[in-house]
Short mmCIF file of C-alpha atoms in Angstrom, two decimals:
data_model
loop_
_atom_site.label_atom_id
_atom_site.label_comp_id
_atom_site.label_asym_id
_atom_site.label_seq_id
_atom_site.Cartn_x
_atom_site.Cartn_y
_atom_site.Cartn_z
CA UNK A 1 -157.74 4.02 -60.40
CA UNK A 2 -160.68 3.35 -57.74
CA UNK A 3 -162.68 6.19 -59.33
CA UNK A 4 -162.06 5.35 -62.52
CA UNK A 5 -165.26 3.08 -64.27
CA UNK A 6 -164.58 0.14 -65.75
CA UNK A 7 -164.43 0.22 -69.81
CA UNK A 8 -162.49 -2.91 -70.85
CA UNK A 9 -162.53 -6.45 -69.17
CA UNK A 10 -159.58 -8.99 -69.99
CA UNK A 11 -161.14 -12.71 -69.51
CA UNK A 12 -157.76 -15.36 -69.30
CA UNK A 13 -158.56 -18.83 -69.55
CA UNK A 14 -156.67 -21.98 -69.85
CA UNK A 15 -158.79 -24.14 -71.96
CA UNK A 16 -159.72 -24.05 -75.38
CA UNK A 17 -162.97 -25.90 -74.08
CA UNK A 18 -163.81 -23.49 -71.61
CA UNK A 19 -162.63 -20.11 -73.99
CA UNK A 20 -165.02 -20.77 -77.20
CA UNK A 21 -168.60 -21.10 -75.44
CA UNK A 22 -167.32 -17.62 -73.44
CA UNK A 23 -165.85 -16.13 -77.13
CA UNK A 24 -169.94 -17.38 -78.61
CA UNK A 25 -171.66 -15.67 -76.47
CA UNK A 26 -170.28 -12.65 -76.02
CA UNK A 27 -170.12 -12.87 -79.97
CA UNK A 28 -166.11 -11.77 -80.22
CA UNK A 29 -164.00 -12.50 -82.54
CA UNK A 30 -160.95 -13.26 -83.18
CA UNK A 31 -157.57 -11.10 -83.21
CA UNK A 32 -156.17 -11.73 -86.92
CA UNK A 33 -153.31 -10.41 -86.95
CA UNK A 34 -152.92 -11.52 -83.90
CA UNK A 35 -153.02 -8.98 -80.32
CA UNK A 36 -150.92 -11.33 -78.35
CA UNK A 37 -147.18 -12.08 -80.73
CA UNK A 38 -146.16 -14.99 -81.26
CA UNK A 39 -144.31 -17.03 -80.34
CA UNK A 40 -146.52 -16.97 -77.75
CA UNK A 41 -149.07 -19.37 -78.38
CA UNK A 42 -151.86 -17.36 -76.24
CA UNK A 43 -155.28 -16.34 -79.15
CA UNK A 44 -156.91 -13.54 -78.15
CA UNK A 45 -160.52 -12.53 -78.99
CA UNK A 46 -161.98 -9.13 -78.97
CA UNK A 47 -165.49 -7.09 -78.69
CA UNK A 48 -167.77 -4.40 -78.07
CA UNK A 49 -170.76 -5.68 -75.13
CA UNK A 50 -172.58 -3.55 -72.29
CA UNK A 51 -170.65 -0.41 -73.28
CA UNK A 52 -167.46 -1.91 -72.69
CA UNK A 53 -163.86 -3.75 -74.91
CA UNK A 54 -164.24 -7.23 -73.62
CA UNK A 55 -161.28 -9.39 -74.26
CA UNK A 56 -160.80 -12.85 -74.04
CA UNK A 57 -157.26 -14.55 -73.71
CA UNK A 58 -156.48 -18.10 -74.37
CA UNK A 59 -153.32 -19.86 -73.60
CA UNK A 60 -153.14 -22.16 -76.83
CA UNK A 61 -151.83 -24.81 -77.83
CA UNK A 62 -148.69 -26.62 -76.69
CA UNK A 63 -146.53 -26.88 -79.94
CA UNK A 64 -144.79 -30.29 -78.41
CA UNK A 65 -148.02 -31.94 -77.73
CA UNK A 66 -151.11 -30.73 -78.73
CA UNK A 67 -152.88 -30.00 -75.87
CA UNK A 68 -153.78 -27.01 -74.46
CA UNK A 69 -150.94 -25.00 -72.00
CA UNK A 70 -152.72 -25.21 -68.58
CA UNK A 71 -150.72 -24.34 -65.18
CA UNK A 72 -149.23 -21.77 -63.82
CA UNK A 73 -146.42 -21.06 -66.01
CA UNK A 74 -148.34 -19.92 -69.53
CA UNK A 75 -151.46 -19.02 -67.51
CA UNK A 76 -148.56 -15.97 -65.68
CA UNK A 77 -147.21 -15.57 -69.43
CA UNK A 78 -149.97 -15.02 -71.10
CA UNK A 79 -151.26 -12.41 -68.35
CA UNK A 80 -148.41 -10.88 -68.45
CA UNK A 81 -148.19 -10.20 -72.63
CA UNK A 82 -152.00 -9.48 -72.48
CA UNK A 83 -151.95 -6.66 -69.70
CA UNK A 84 -149.06 -5.44 -70.97
CA UNK A 85 -150.68 -5.27 -74.89
CA UNK A 86 -154.35 -4.38 -74.13
CA UNK A 87 -154.22 -2.40 -70.86
CA UNK A 88 -157.49 -3.30 -69.27
CA UNK A 89 -159.36 -1.70 -66.18
CA UNK A 90 -160.07 -5.16 -65.04
CA UNK A 91 -158.88 -9.14 -65.37
CA UNK A 92 -160.86 -12.07 -64.31
CA UNK A 93 -159.64 -15.71 -64.59
CA UNK A 94 -162.48 -17.41 -65.65
CA UNK A 95 -162.28 -21.46 -65.54
CA UNK A 96 -162.99 -24.61 -64.80
CA UNK A 97 -161.70 -25.98 -61.03
CA UNK A 98 -162.01 -28.74 -58.23
CA UNK A 99 -164.14 -28.03 -55.06
CA UNK A 100 -164.04 -28.74 -51.92
CA UNK A 101 -168.10 -30.04 -50.44
CA UNK A 102 -166.05 -29.15 -46.93
CA UNK A 103 -166.97 -25.52 -48.24
CA UNK A 104 -169.69 -25.97 -49.56
CA UNK A 105 -168.76 -27.13 -52.96
CA UNK A 106 -171.10 -28.90 -55.31
CA UNK A 107 -170.51 -29.93 -59.32
CA UNK A 108 -171.42 -27.18 -61.32
CA UNK A 109 -170.94 -24.49 -58.94
CA UNK A 110 -169.48 -21.06 -59.91
CA UNK A 111 -167.29 -19.51 -57.09
CA UNK A 112 -165.88 -15.91 -56.99
CA UNK A 113 -162.31 -15.88 -55.41
CA UNK A 114 -161.82 -13.73 -52.33
CA UNK A 115 -158.14 -14.76 -51.86
CA UNK A 116 -155.48 -16.64 -54.24
CA UNK A 117 -152.59 -18.80 -53.11
CA UNK A 118 -150.46 -21.66 -54.01
CA UNK A 119 -150.51 -25.49 -52.75
CA UNK A 120 -147.79 -26.53 -54.20
CA UNK A 121 -144.47 -24.20 -53.84
CA UNK A 122 -143.06 -24.95 -50.25
CA UNK A 123 -139.79 -23.81 -49.62
CA UNK A 124 -138.59 -23.68 -46.02
CA UNK A 125 -135.93 -20.89 -45.54
CA UNK A 126 -137.31 -17.69 -43.43
CA UNK A 127 -139.51 -15.22 -45.98
CA UNK A 128 -139.17 -17.67 -49.15
CA UNK A 129 -142.14 -19.66 -47.55
CA UNK A 130 -144.34 -17.24 -47.47
CA UNK A 131 -143.42 -16.13 -50.76
CA UNK A 132 -144.05 -19.72 -52.06
CA UNK A 133 -147.40 -19.58 -50.71
CA UNK A 134 -148.08 -16.31 -52.26
CA UNK A 135 -151.67 -15.65 -50.47
CA UNK A 136 -152.98 -12.32 -51.98
CA UNK A 137 -156.93 -11.01 -51.60
CA UNK A 138 -159.04 -10.77 -54.75
CA UNK A 139 -160.47 -7.27 -55.13
CA UNK A 140 -163.72 -7.30 -53.18
CA UNK A 141 -166.83 -7.83 -55.00
CA UNK A 142 -169.74 -8.22 -52.16
CA UNK A 143 -172.15 -6.34 -54.91
CA UNK A 144 -171.40 -8.52 -57.57
CA UNK A 145 -171.80 -12.05 -55.67
CA UNK A 146 -175.09 -10.61 -53.65
CA UNK A 147 -176.20 -10.13 -57.48
CA UNK A 148 -175.63 -13.29 -58.92
CA UNK A 149 -175.83 -15.36 -56.24
CA UNK A 150 -172.57 -16.10 -56.33
CA UNK A 151 -169.99 -18.99 -53.72
CA UNK A 152 -167.23 -17.40 -52.85
CA UNK A 153 -164.11 -19.04 -51.46
CA UNK A 154 -160.15 -19.11 -51.50
CA UNK A 155 -158.88 -19.70 -54.62
CA UNK A 156 -155.54 -22.68 -54.40
CA UNK A 157 -153.35 -23.68 -57.38
CA UNK A 158 -150.58 -25.98 -58.27
CA UNK A 159 -149.43 -27.79 -61.19
CA UNK A 160 -150.82 -31.24 -60.74
CA UNK A 161 -154.64 -32.13 -61.02
CA UNK A 162 -154.39 -34.60 -58.18
CA UNK A 163 -152.62 -33.96 -54.96
CA UNK A 164 -149.68 -35.10 -52.45
CA UNK A 165 -149.56 -35.19 -48.93
CA UNK A 166 -148.04 -32.45 -48.23
CA UNK A 167 -150.44 -30.06 -51.14
CA UNK A 168 -153.37 -31.79 -49.30
CA UNK A 169 -151.96 -30.77 -46.09
CA UNK A 170 -151.49 -27.10 -48.05
CA UNK A 171 -154.46 -26.65 -49.24
CA UNK A 172 -156.76 -26.82 -45.90
CA UNK A 173 -153.99 -24.44 -44.91
CA UNK A 174 -154.58 -21.99 -47.70
CA UNK A 175 -158.74 -22.64 -46.45
CA UNK A 176 -159.05 -23.43 -49.56
CA UNK A 177 -162.55 -23.47 -51.53
CA UNK A 178 -161.69 -24.40 -55.12
CA UNK A 179 -158.68 -26.02 -56.10
CA UNK A 180 -156.86 -25.25 -59.55
CA UNK A 181 -153.86 -24.87 -62.16
CA UNK A 182 -153.43 -20.82 -63.29
CA UNK A 183 -154.94 -18.45 -60.61
CA UNK A 184 -152.63 -17.56 -58.54
CA UNK A 185 -150.07 -17.13 -60.85
CA UNK A 186 -152.16 -14.79 -62.65
CA UNK A 187 -152.39 -12.55 -59.05
CA UNK A 188 -149.02 -12.18 -59.47
CA UNK A 189 -149.07 -11.06 -62.74
CA UNK A 190 -152.01 -7.99 -61.43
CA UNK A 191 -150.11 -7.59 -58.73
CA UNK A 192 -147.16 -6.57 -60.46
CA UNK A 193 -149.56 -4.64 -62.89
CA UNK A 194 -151.02 -2.96 -59.87
CA UNK A 195 -154.60 -4.05 -62.33
CA UNK A 196 -157.75 -5.59 -60.20
CA UNK A 197 -158.48 -9.14 -60.68
CA UNK A 198 -160.90 -11.27 -59.97
CA UNK A 199 -161.46 -14.88 -60.47
CA UNK A 200 -164.55 -17.21 -61.52
CA UNK A 201 -165.09 -21.29 -61.13
CA UNK A 202 -166.75 -23.71 -62.33
CA UNK A 203 -166.65 -26.49 -60.24
CA UNK A 204 -165.59 -29.98 -62.59
CA UNK A 205 -164.77 -32.56 -59.36
CA UNK A 206 -164.94 -32.66 -55.80
CA UNK A 207 -160.95 -32.19 -54.32
CA UNK A 208 -162.26 -34.22 -50.58
CA UNK A 209 -165.16 -36.75 -52.37
CA UNK A 210 -164.38 -40.48 -53.54
CA UNK A 211 -164.08 -40.51 -57.53
CA UNK A 212 -160.50 -39.86 -59.23
CA UNK A 213 -160.70 -36.31 -60.17
CA UNK A 214 -159.84 -36.67 -63.63
CA UNK A 215 -162.71 -39.02 -64.20
CA UNK A 216 -164.88 -36.29 -62.91
CA UNK A 217 -163.48 -33.24 -64.42
CA UNK A 218 -163.77 -35.17 -67.88
CA UNK A 219 -167.57 -36.49 -67.07
CA UNK A 220 -167.88 -32.50 -66.00
CA UNK A 221 -166.24 -30.22 -68.17
CA UNK A 222 -168.84 -29.84 -70.62
CA UNK A 223 -171.43 -28.75 -68.14
CA UNK A 224 -168.85 -26.85 -65.95
CA UNK A 225 -168.06 -24.81 -69.34
CA UNK A 226 -172.01 -24.48 -69.57
CA UNK A 227 -172.47 -22.84 -66.13
CA UNK A 228 -169.48 -20.45 -67.48
CA UNK A 229 -171.17 -19.20 -70.13
CA UNK A 230 -174.63 -18.64 -68.24
CA UNK A 231 -172.57 -16.40 -65.63
CA UNK A 232 -170.28 -14.19 -67.70
CA UNK A 233 -173.17 -11.75 -69.60
CA UNK A 234 -174.40 -11.20 -66.41
CA UNK A 235 -170.96 -10.39 -64.72
CA UNK A 236 -169.22 -8.27 -67.65
CA UNK A 237 -172.70 -6.37 -67.62
CA UNK A 238 -172.56 -6.00 -63.86
CA UNK A 239 -168.65 -4.02 -63.54
CA UNK A 240 -169.45 -2.37 -66.81
CA UNK A 241 -169.12 1.41 -66.32
CA UNK A 242 -168.81 0.85 -62.32
CA UNK A 243 -165.68 1.48 -60.51
CA UNK A 244 -163.73 -1.35 -58.48
CA UNK A 245 -165.80 -0.14 -55.37
CA UNK A 246 -168.86 0.00 -56.57
CA UNK A 247 -168.31 -4.24 -57.21
#
């Protein structure tokens, strides 16, 4: 598989506000009828650029509450359905996140993941404890990081915007540079399908700062989405036609 050149990339995004700037700059079209069959609420977009097929898939809206489906469960379900349907050569989770200033994060930075873990799955039983954290490496991409001058670090996922003391302790145990709500779930799906997986996360709020994360998130969501918009084309152009080892 590693000798195969990348001809198709699946970009997974949780929120509409994160996805639409990517769709616009890549000139993708919404799939009608949907590629991800109902009742799954996922929305997909397809196009050709840099000589490869690009699919952007977002989680869609919650039917009960009308907001974006965020968190590891919608992310994993969407990823499973999308990978099964689209059969990509590479999967990339793209979205906004909190960052740790202690690990060099600032608002608007884009991080390339080195590994994925959970910080809110606490199962203090031998064997299940490590399963709960689920730490797994991202595909090594040193050439991509250097070419685009991206920061890098561990991406840790949980299902709350804030954190408990136990979450905080596990975030530090994970050596997290980035805190978000989807990537670890997607990494499990990618592992099941043996598909290479990367993540690009743009920083909206500083986890170890002095402001409430929800305030910084809402204040910086637009600018963080623009940062992702700026980086997505160079990333896709770089990976196009390369083998995984060349990343």
